[in-house]
Amino acid sequence: MNFIAFVEGPLVWIAFLTFLLGSALRLLLFFTLSSKKDKPVYRFFNLKWMLLSIARWLFPANVDLKKNPIFASLGYIFHICLLAVPLFYSAHLMLWEESRFKWSWWTMPDHWADWMTLTLLAIALFFIIRRIVLPGVRIITTPSDYLLIVICALPFLTGYINTHPDGLSYQWITSALPIYGQYGTTIHIMSGALMLIVVPFTKLSHWVLFFVSRAVTGMEFGRRNYPV
Amino acid sequence: MSEDQYPEITISPEAIKQAVSTRMNARLKMWTRICAHCGLCADSCHFYLAKNKDPRMVPSFKAQKLKELVRKKGRVDENYLQSLYDIAFGDCTVCRRCTMYCPFGIDMAVMVSTIRSILTSQGVAPKGLQDAIKNYQESGNQMAISEEDWVETLQWMEEELQDELPGATIPIDKKGARIMYTVNAREPKFYPQDIQLAAKLFHVVGEDWTLPSKMGWDDTNLAMFAGDAKTAGHIVQLIYDRAVELDVQYVAITECGHAFRSVAFEGPVWLGKDYPFKVVHSVELFAQYIREGRLEFDRKITEPITYQDPCNVSRNGGLADTARYIIKHIAEDFREMEPHGNHNFCCSGGGGAIPMGPPFKRRRMEAGKVKADQIKATGAKIVICPCHNCYDQVNDLNKEYNLGIKVKSFKEIFEEIMHIPEELKAQEEEDLGEGK
Ligand code: SF4
Ligand code: SF4
Ligand code: SF4
């Protein structure tokens, strides 16, 4: 099997499985340890406070939007783009349709995908600059925080370049890195795979643990009879 | 910069490693893992705001020291312990305000408390808290007041009160009473008037109440702030035992914030069991009396009033609205601080900062600037503080920042304007008249 075939076949499988099983394992680890060491979580379990807390923060119905409107809004937009483009981009859907699953769902117009991709990249750049500029954020920033922004942005950057072969970005990259012309798609897939693979091992595991953490804190304040 | 040297200890890497690992539960591990280092919590902390946005005051910076501590596996030196000590005890009042602004709901106050707990387990805790813990263990109260002195104080207060309200009593160990009242050890020690005011109020509203003579009357819990769960649980167990012996329906907590939090919310966790009685804070009890028409007022206070939401009564006690219900009945010109309620800023006297004593005073005066500015902005002349720590702290802020205010508890306000039925009062004038 040559390299390209490996990336397009097994690597994609490995990435998806690592992402899904790894995330499931994170949850499982939480529940096994917490059943021994976090008994109050179960003792004061309350569906109402749990769901309220999750909903308030999953949707823009929380206090941070008032306190830091710009950063909080950009955070929401970033996450929406991050999820929507890979899930609903038409060319991705074609791959799902052609796959053994033959799955198909709604796709977004391609110019939406373009704009959302550019938006995400711009916000990613803003996040990096913000980390450098604001002392209060810089002090808690670790190298991995920068690295993860880059890892998340890469699939979008390469995706944009690849889908615009007549654009400036494509010309720049192929002149700087001639093999890109041949390996563009492979690099794009690899960057996507990398992003999926790191999720369970980094703070990106918050895509599942967000729900757990919000639930725990929502219920803790729910004992005081008000939602957070 | 270190304010206070931590008490001398010999560092035992093995013991520290052990202390860390037994405390790292699933929530703490999750929170050290998922913090996005986004900084949204930064400007929610009064230390950060008061210290000109010093990045070292960012809540996540303080809380994530826990992650660092886990990584060090016990390999720490004196300087490192000193820096942790300064952060966990000096730069955070575990008020939980930041928790409300973290998108993940990461409970940074719990993380800082865990650092405190690890330090305390190694003997690295402010002397003020360590002394209090010893007192709790030996005498059941933080100020080592003997049972004799306690009961004598109650009797003395009862006698004084009877000069004013002849029928009023301070019932000790009354079995089957509706409520068992518990106090802050400061009251018998420095402010016995507080107990008298409570007794007066209970008499006027016709409450069926009692105080225990034995250990369990002090509802404060400084062991909680030191992270000593064993002693903290012991303190609540004493209250539990007295309440069960006296067979009461309610345990009422004096106007003290952390006492309420420890008995009502943390106690059931430490003891691992539910109570056969309910726990009420004074604020809730007072509101009940007003609602039931048992507590009435002759007039309202006309001077502008503001309310200091104690973190452990409002945010951590859920009584923000209840307090405002009372205020509606006693204040003509009520002015809210901004922010207020569950989102109030801590006064900076919380988390044990006051009992930690003089070495920590400069810090709480500095961080308290946020509260001082809030109070100033209301233009209020009276600040109601239903928490002993807030009360002291706001008094200190008053001096430090020339606020020109009076600090009062609810009981002190009631004392001024409460309606006392004629038949309860001493009949002095009549007696005099007859003698003429
Ligand atoms: S707001 Fe929450 S996630 Fe963001 S830095 Fe603070 S603790 Fe971490
Ligand atoms: S708990 Fe309070 S004092 Fe501590 S970091 Fe959070 S906001 Fe600041
Ligand atoms: S002293 Fe008062 S405001 Fe300050 S932490 Fe306690 S309850 Fe909070």
JSON list of N, CA and C in Angstrom, two decimals, chain B residues 145-161 170 172 183-196 199 211 217:
[
{"chain": "B", "resi": 145, "resn": "ILE", "atom": "N", "xyz": [-13.91, 28.35, 74.37]},
{"chain": "B", "resi": 145, "resn": "ILE", "atom": "CA", "xyz": [-14.76, 28.81, 75.47]},
{"chain": "B", "resi": 145, "resn": "ILE", "atom": "C", "xyz": [-15.25, 27.57, 76.23]},
{"chain": "B", "resi": 146, "resn": "SER", "atom": "N", "xyz": [-15.14, 27.62, 77.54]},
{"chain": "B", "resi": 146, "resn": "SER", "atom": "CA", "xyz": [-15.56, 26.44, 78.30]},
{"chain": "B", "resi": 146, "resn": "SER", "atom": "C", "xyz": [-17.08, 26.39, 78.39]},
{"chain": "B", "resi": 147, "resn": "GLU", "atom": "N", "xyz": [-17.58, 25.20, 78.70]},
{"chain": "B", "resi": 147, "resn": "GLU", "atom": "CA", "xyz": [-19.03, 25.04, 78.82]},
{"chain": "B", "resi": 147, "resn": "GLU", "atom": "C", "xyz": [-19.58, 25.97, 79.90]},
{"chain": "B", "resi": 148, "resn": "GLU", "atom": "N", "xyz": [-18.82, 26.08, 80.99]},
{"chain": "B", "resi": 148, "resn": "GLU", "atom": "CA", "xyz": [-19.25, 26.95, 82.10]},
{"chain": "B", "resi": 148, "resn": "GLU", "atom": "C", "xyz": [-19.42, 28.39, 81.64]},
{"chain": "B", "resi": 149, "resn": "ASP", "atom": "N", "xyz": [-18.37, 28.90, 80.99]},
{"chain": "B", "resi": 149, "resn": "ASP", "atom": "CA", "xyz": [-18.42, 30.29, 80.54]},
{"chain": "B", "resi": 149, "resn": "ASP", "atom": "C", "xyz": [-19.57, 30.51, 79.56]},
{"chain": "B", "resi": 150, "resn": "TRP", "atom": "N", "xyz": [-19.77, 29.53, 78.71]},
{"chain": "B", "resi": 150, "resn": "TRP", "atom": "CA", "xyz": [-20.84, 29.64, 77.71]},
{"chain": "B", "resi": 150, "resn": "TRP", "atom": "C", "xyz": [-22.20, 29.75, 78.41]},
{"chain": "B", "resi": 151, "resn": "VAL", "atom": "N", "xyz": [-22.44, 28.83, 79.32]},
{"chain": "B", "resi": 151, "resn": "VAL", "atom": "CA", "xyz": [-23.75, 28.83, 79.99]},
{"chain": "B", "resi": 151, "resn": "VAL", "atom": "C", "xyz": [-23.90, 30.09, 80.84]},
{"chain": "B", "resi": 152, "resn": "GLU", "atom": "N", "xyz": [-22.81, 30.51, 81.49]},
{"chain": "B", "resi": 152, "resn": "GLU", "atom": "CA", "xyz": [-22.87, 31.73, 82.30]},
{"chain": "B", "resi": 152, "resn": "GLU", "atom": "C", "xyz": [-23.22, 32.95, 81.44]},
{"chain": "B", "resi": 153, "resn": "THR", "atom": "N", "xyz": [-22.60, 33.01, 80.28]},
{"chain": "B", "resi": 153, "resn": "THR", "atom": "CA", "xyz": [-22.88, 34.13, 79.38]},
{"chain": "B", "resi": 153, "resn": "THR", "atom": "C", "xyz": [-24.36, 34.15, 79.02]},
{"chain": "B", "resi": 154, "resn": "LEU", "atom": "N", "xyz": [-24.90, 32.97, 78.75]},
{"chain": "B", "resi": 154, "resn": "LEU", "atom": "CA", "xyz": [-26.31, 32.91, 78.37]},
{"chain": "B", "resi": 154, "resn": "LEU", "atom": "C", "xyz": [-27.19, 33.38, 79.53]},
{"chain": "B", "resi": 155, "resn": "GLN", "atom": "N", "xyz": [-26.83, 32.95, 80.73]},
{"chain": "B", "resi": 155, "resn": "GLN", "atom": "CA", "xyz": [-27.65, 33.34, 81.88]},
{"chain": "B", "resi": 155, "resn": "GLN", "atom": "C", "xyz": [-27.58, 34.84, 82.12]},
{"chain": "B", "resi": 156, "resn": "TRP", "atom": "N", "xyz": [-26.37, 35.38, 81.96]},
{"chain": "B", "resi": 156, "resn": "TRP", "atom": "CA", "xyz": [-26.16, 36.82, 82.13]},
{"chain": "B", "resi": 156, "resn": "TRP", "atom": "C", "xyz": [-27.00, 37.59, 81.11]},
{"chain": "B", "resi": 157, "resn": "MET", "atom": "N", "xyz": [-26.98, 37.12, 79.87]},
{"chain": "B", "resi": 157, "resn": "MET", "atom": "CA", "xyz": [-27.74, 37.80, 78.82]},
{"chain": "B", "resi": 157, "resn": "MET", "atom": "C", "xyz": [-29.25, 37.69, 79.09]},
{"chain": "B", "resi": 158, "resn": "GLU", "atom": "N", "xyz": [-29.64, 36.57, 79.62]},
{"chain": "B", "resi": 158, "resn": "GLU", "atom": "CA", "xyz": [-31.06, 36.39, 79.93]},
{"chain": "B", "resi": 158, "resn": "GLU", "atom": "C", "xyz": [-31.51, 37.39, 80.99]},
{"chain": "B", "resi": 159, "resn": "GLU", "atom": "N", "xyz": [-30.69, 37.51, 82.04]},
{"chain": "B", "resi": 159, "resn": "GLU", "atom": "CA", "xyz": [-31.03, 38.46, 83.12]},
{"chain": "B", "resi": 159, "resn": "GLU", "atom": "C", "xyz": [-31.16, 39.87, 82.58]},
{"chain": "B", "resi": 160, "resn": "GLU", "atom": "N", "xyz": [-30.18, 40.27, 81.77]},
{"chain": "B", "resi": 160, "resn": "GLU", "atom": "CA", "xyz": [-30.21, 41.63, 81.21]},
{"chain": "B", "resi": 160, "resn": "GLU", "atom": "C", "xyz": [-31.45, 41.84, 80.36]},
{"chain": "B", "resi": 161, "resn": "LEU", "atom": "N", "xyz": [-31.76, 40.83, 79.57]},
{"chain": "B", "resi": 161, "resn": "LEU", "atom": "CA", "xyz": [-32.90, 40.95, 78.66]},
{"chain": "B", "resi": 161, "resn": "LEU", "atom": "C", "xyz": [-34.19, 41.09, 79.44]},
{"chain": "B", "resi": 170, "resn": "ILE", "atom": "N", "xyz": [-33.79, 32.61, 77.81]},
{"chain": "B", "resi": 170, "resn": "ILE", "atom": "CA", "xyz": [-32.86, 31.95, 76.90]},
{"chain": "B", "resi": 170, "resn": "ILE", "atom": "C", "xyz": [-32.88, 30.48, 77.27]},
{"chain": "B", "resi": 172, "resn": "ILE", "atom": "N", "xyz": [-32.15, 26.81, 77.67]},
{"chain": "B", "resi": 172, "resn": "ILE", "atom": "CA", "xyz": [-30.97, 25.96, 77.43]},
{"chain": "B", "resi": 172, "resn": "ILE", "atom": "C", "xyz": [-31.41, 24.50, 77.46]},
{"chain": "B", "resi": 183, "resn": "VAL", "atom": "N", "xyz": [-24.63, 29.60, 67.30]},
{"chain": "B", "resi": 183, "resn": "VAL", "atom": "CA", "xyz": [-24.02, 30.92, 67.13]},
{"chain": "B", "resi": 183, "resn": "VAL", "atom": "C", "xyz": [-22.57, 30.82, 66.69]},
{"chain": "B", "resi": 184, "resn": "ASN", "atom": "N", "xyz": [-22.01, 31.97, 66.39]},
{"chain": "B", "resi": 184, "resn": "ASN", "atom": "CA", "xyz": [-20.59, 32.09, 66.10]},
{"chain": "B", "resi": 184, "resn": "ASN", "atom": "C", "xyz": [-19.89, 32.32, 67.44]},
{"chain": "B", "resi": 185, "resn": "ALA", "atom": "N", "xyz": [-18.80, 31.62, 67.68]},
{"chain": "B", "resi": 185, "resn": "ALA", "atom": "CA", "xyz": [-18.11, 31.72, 68.98]},
{"chain": "B", "resi": 185, "resn": "ALA", "atom": "C", "xyz": [-17.71, 33.15, 69.33]},
{"chain": "B", "resi": 186, "resn": "ARG", "atom": "N", "xyz": [-17.63, 33.99, 68.32]},
{"chain": "B", "resi": 186, "resn": "ARG", "atom": "CA", "xyz": [-17.37, 35.41, 68.58]},
{"chain": "B", "resi": 186, "resn": "ARG", "atom": "C", "xyz": [-18.43, 36.02, 69.47]},
{"chain": "B", "resi": 187, "resn": "GLU", "atom": "N", "xyz": [-19.64, 35.50, 69.34]},
{"chain": "B", "resi": 187, "resn": "GLU", "atom": "CA", "xyz": [-20.75, 36.14, 70.05]},
{"chain": "B", "resi": 187, "resn": "GLU", "atom": "C", "xyz": [-20.59, 36.03, 71.57]},
{"chain": "B", "resi": 188, "resn": "PRO", "atom": "N", "xyz": [-20.49, 34.81, 72.13]},
{"chain": "B", "resi": 188, "resn": "PRO", "atom": "CA", "xyz": [-20.26, 34.76, 73.58]},
{"chain": "B", "resi": 188, "resn": "PRO", "atom": "C", "xyz": [-18.95, 35.43, 73.98]},
{"chain": "B", "resi": 189, "resn": "LYS", "atom": "N", "xyz": [-17.96, 35.39, 73.13]},
{"chain": "B", "resi": 189, "resn": "LYS", "atom": "CA", "xyz": [-16.64, 35.92, 73.50]},
{"chain": "B", "resi": 189, "resn": "LYS", "atom": "C", "xyz": [-16.61, 37.46, 73.47]},
{"chain": "B", "resi": 190, "resn": "PHE", "atom": "N", "xyz": [-17.06, 38.03, 72.35]},
{"chain": "B", "resi": 190, "resn": "PHE", "atom": "CA", "xyz": [-16.93, 39.49, 72.21]},
{"chain": "B", "resi": 190, "resn": "PHE", "atom": "C", "xyz": [-18.26, 40.25, 72.09]},
{"chain": "B", "resi": 191, "resn": "TYR", "atom": "N", "xyz": [-19.26, 39.60, 71.57]},
{"chain": "B", "resi": 191, "resn": "TYR", "atom": "CA", "xyz": [-20.52, 40.32, 71.31]},
{"chain": "B", "resi": 191, "resn": "TYR", "atom": "C", "xyz": [-21.72, 39.59, 71.91]},
{"chain": "B", "resi": 192, "resn": "PRO", "atom": "N", "xyz": [-21.74, 39.40, 73.23]},
{"chain": "B", "resi": 192, "resn": "PRO", "atom": "CA", "xyz": [-22.88, 38.67, 73.82]},
{"chain": "B", "resi": 192, "resn": "PRO", "atom": "C", "xyz": [-24.22, 39.36, 73.51]},
{"chain": "B", "resi": 193, "resn": "GLN", "atom": "N", "xyz": [-24.13, 40.67, 73.19]},
{"chain": "B", "resi": 193, "resn": "GLN", "atom": "CA", "xyz": [-25.35, 41.40, 72.82]},
{"chain": "B", "resi": 193, "resn": "GLN", "atom": "C", "xyz": [-26.09, 40.72, 71.68]},
{"chain": "B", "resi": 194, "resn": "ASP", "atom": "N", "xyz": [-25.32, 40.13, 70.77]},
{"chain": "B", "resi": 194, "resn": "ASP", "atom": "CA", "xyz": [-25.92, 39.46, 69.62]},
{"chain": "B", "resi": 194, "resn": "ASP", "atom": "C", "xyz": [-26.87, 38.36, 70.05]},
{"chain": "B", "resi": 195, "resn": "ILE", "atom": "N", "xyz": [-26.46, 37.62, 71.07]},
{"chain": "B", "resi": 195, "resn": "ILE", "atom": "CA", "xyz": [-27.30, 36.52, 71.55]},
{"chain": "B", "resi": 195, "resn": "ILE", "atom": "C", "xyz": [-28.55, 37.11, 72.20]},
{"chain": "B", "resi": 196, "resn": "GLN", "atom": "N", "xyz": [-28.34, 38.22, 72.90]},
{"chain": "B", "resi": 196, "resn": "GLN", "atom": "CA", "xyz": [-29.49, 38.87, 73.53]},
{"chain": "B", "resi": 196, "resn": "GLN", "atom": "C", "xyz": [-30.49, 39.37, 72.48]},
{"chain": "B", "resi": 199, "resn": "ALA", "atom": "N", "xyz": [-32.42, 36.49, 71.24]},
{"chain": "B", "resi": 199, "resn": "ALA", "atom": "CA", "xyz": [-33.40, 36.05, 72.24]},
{"chain": "B", "resi": 199, "resn": "ALA", "atom": "C", "xyz": [-34.60, 36.99, 72.27]},
{"chain": "B", "resi": 211, "resn": "LEU", "atom": "N", "xyz": [-30.95, 26.60, 73.06]},
{"chain": "B", "resi": 211, "resn": "LEU", "atom": "CA", "xyz": [-29.52, 26.57, 72.75]},
{"chain": "B", "resi": 211, "resn": "LEU", "atom": "C", "xyz": [-28.95, 25.37, 73.50]},
{"chain": "B", "resi": 217, "resn": "TRP", "atom": "N", "xyz": [-22.70, 24.17, 69.95]},
{"chain": "B", "resi": 217, "resn": "TRP", "atom": "CA", "xyz": [-23.39, 25.46, 69.84]},
{"chain": "B", "resi": 217, "resn": "TRP", "atom": "C", "xyz": [-22.68, 26.40, 68.88]}
]
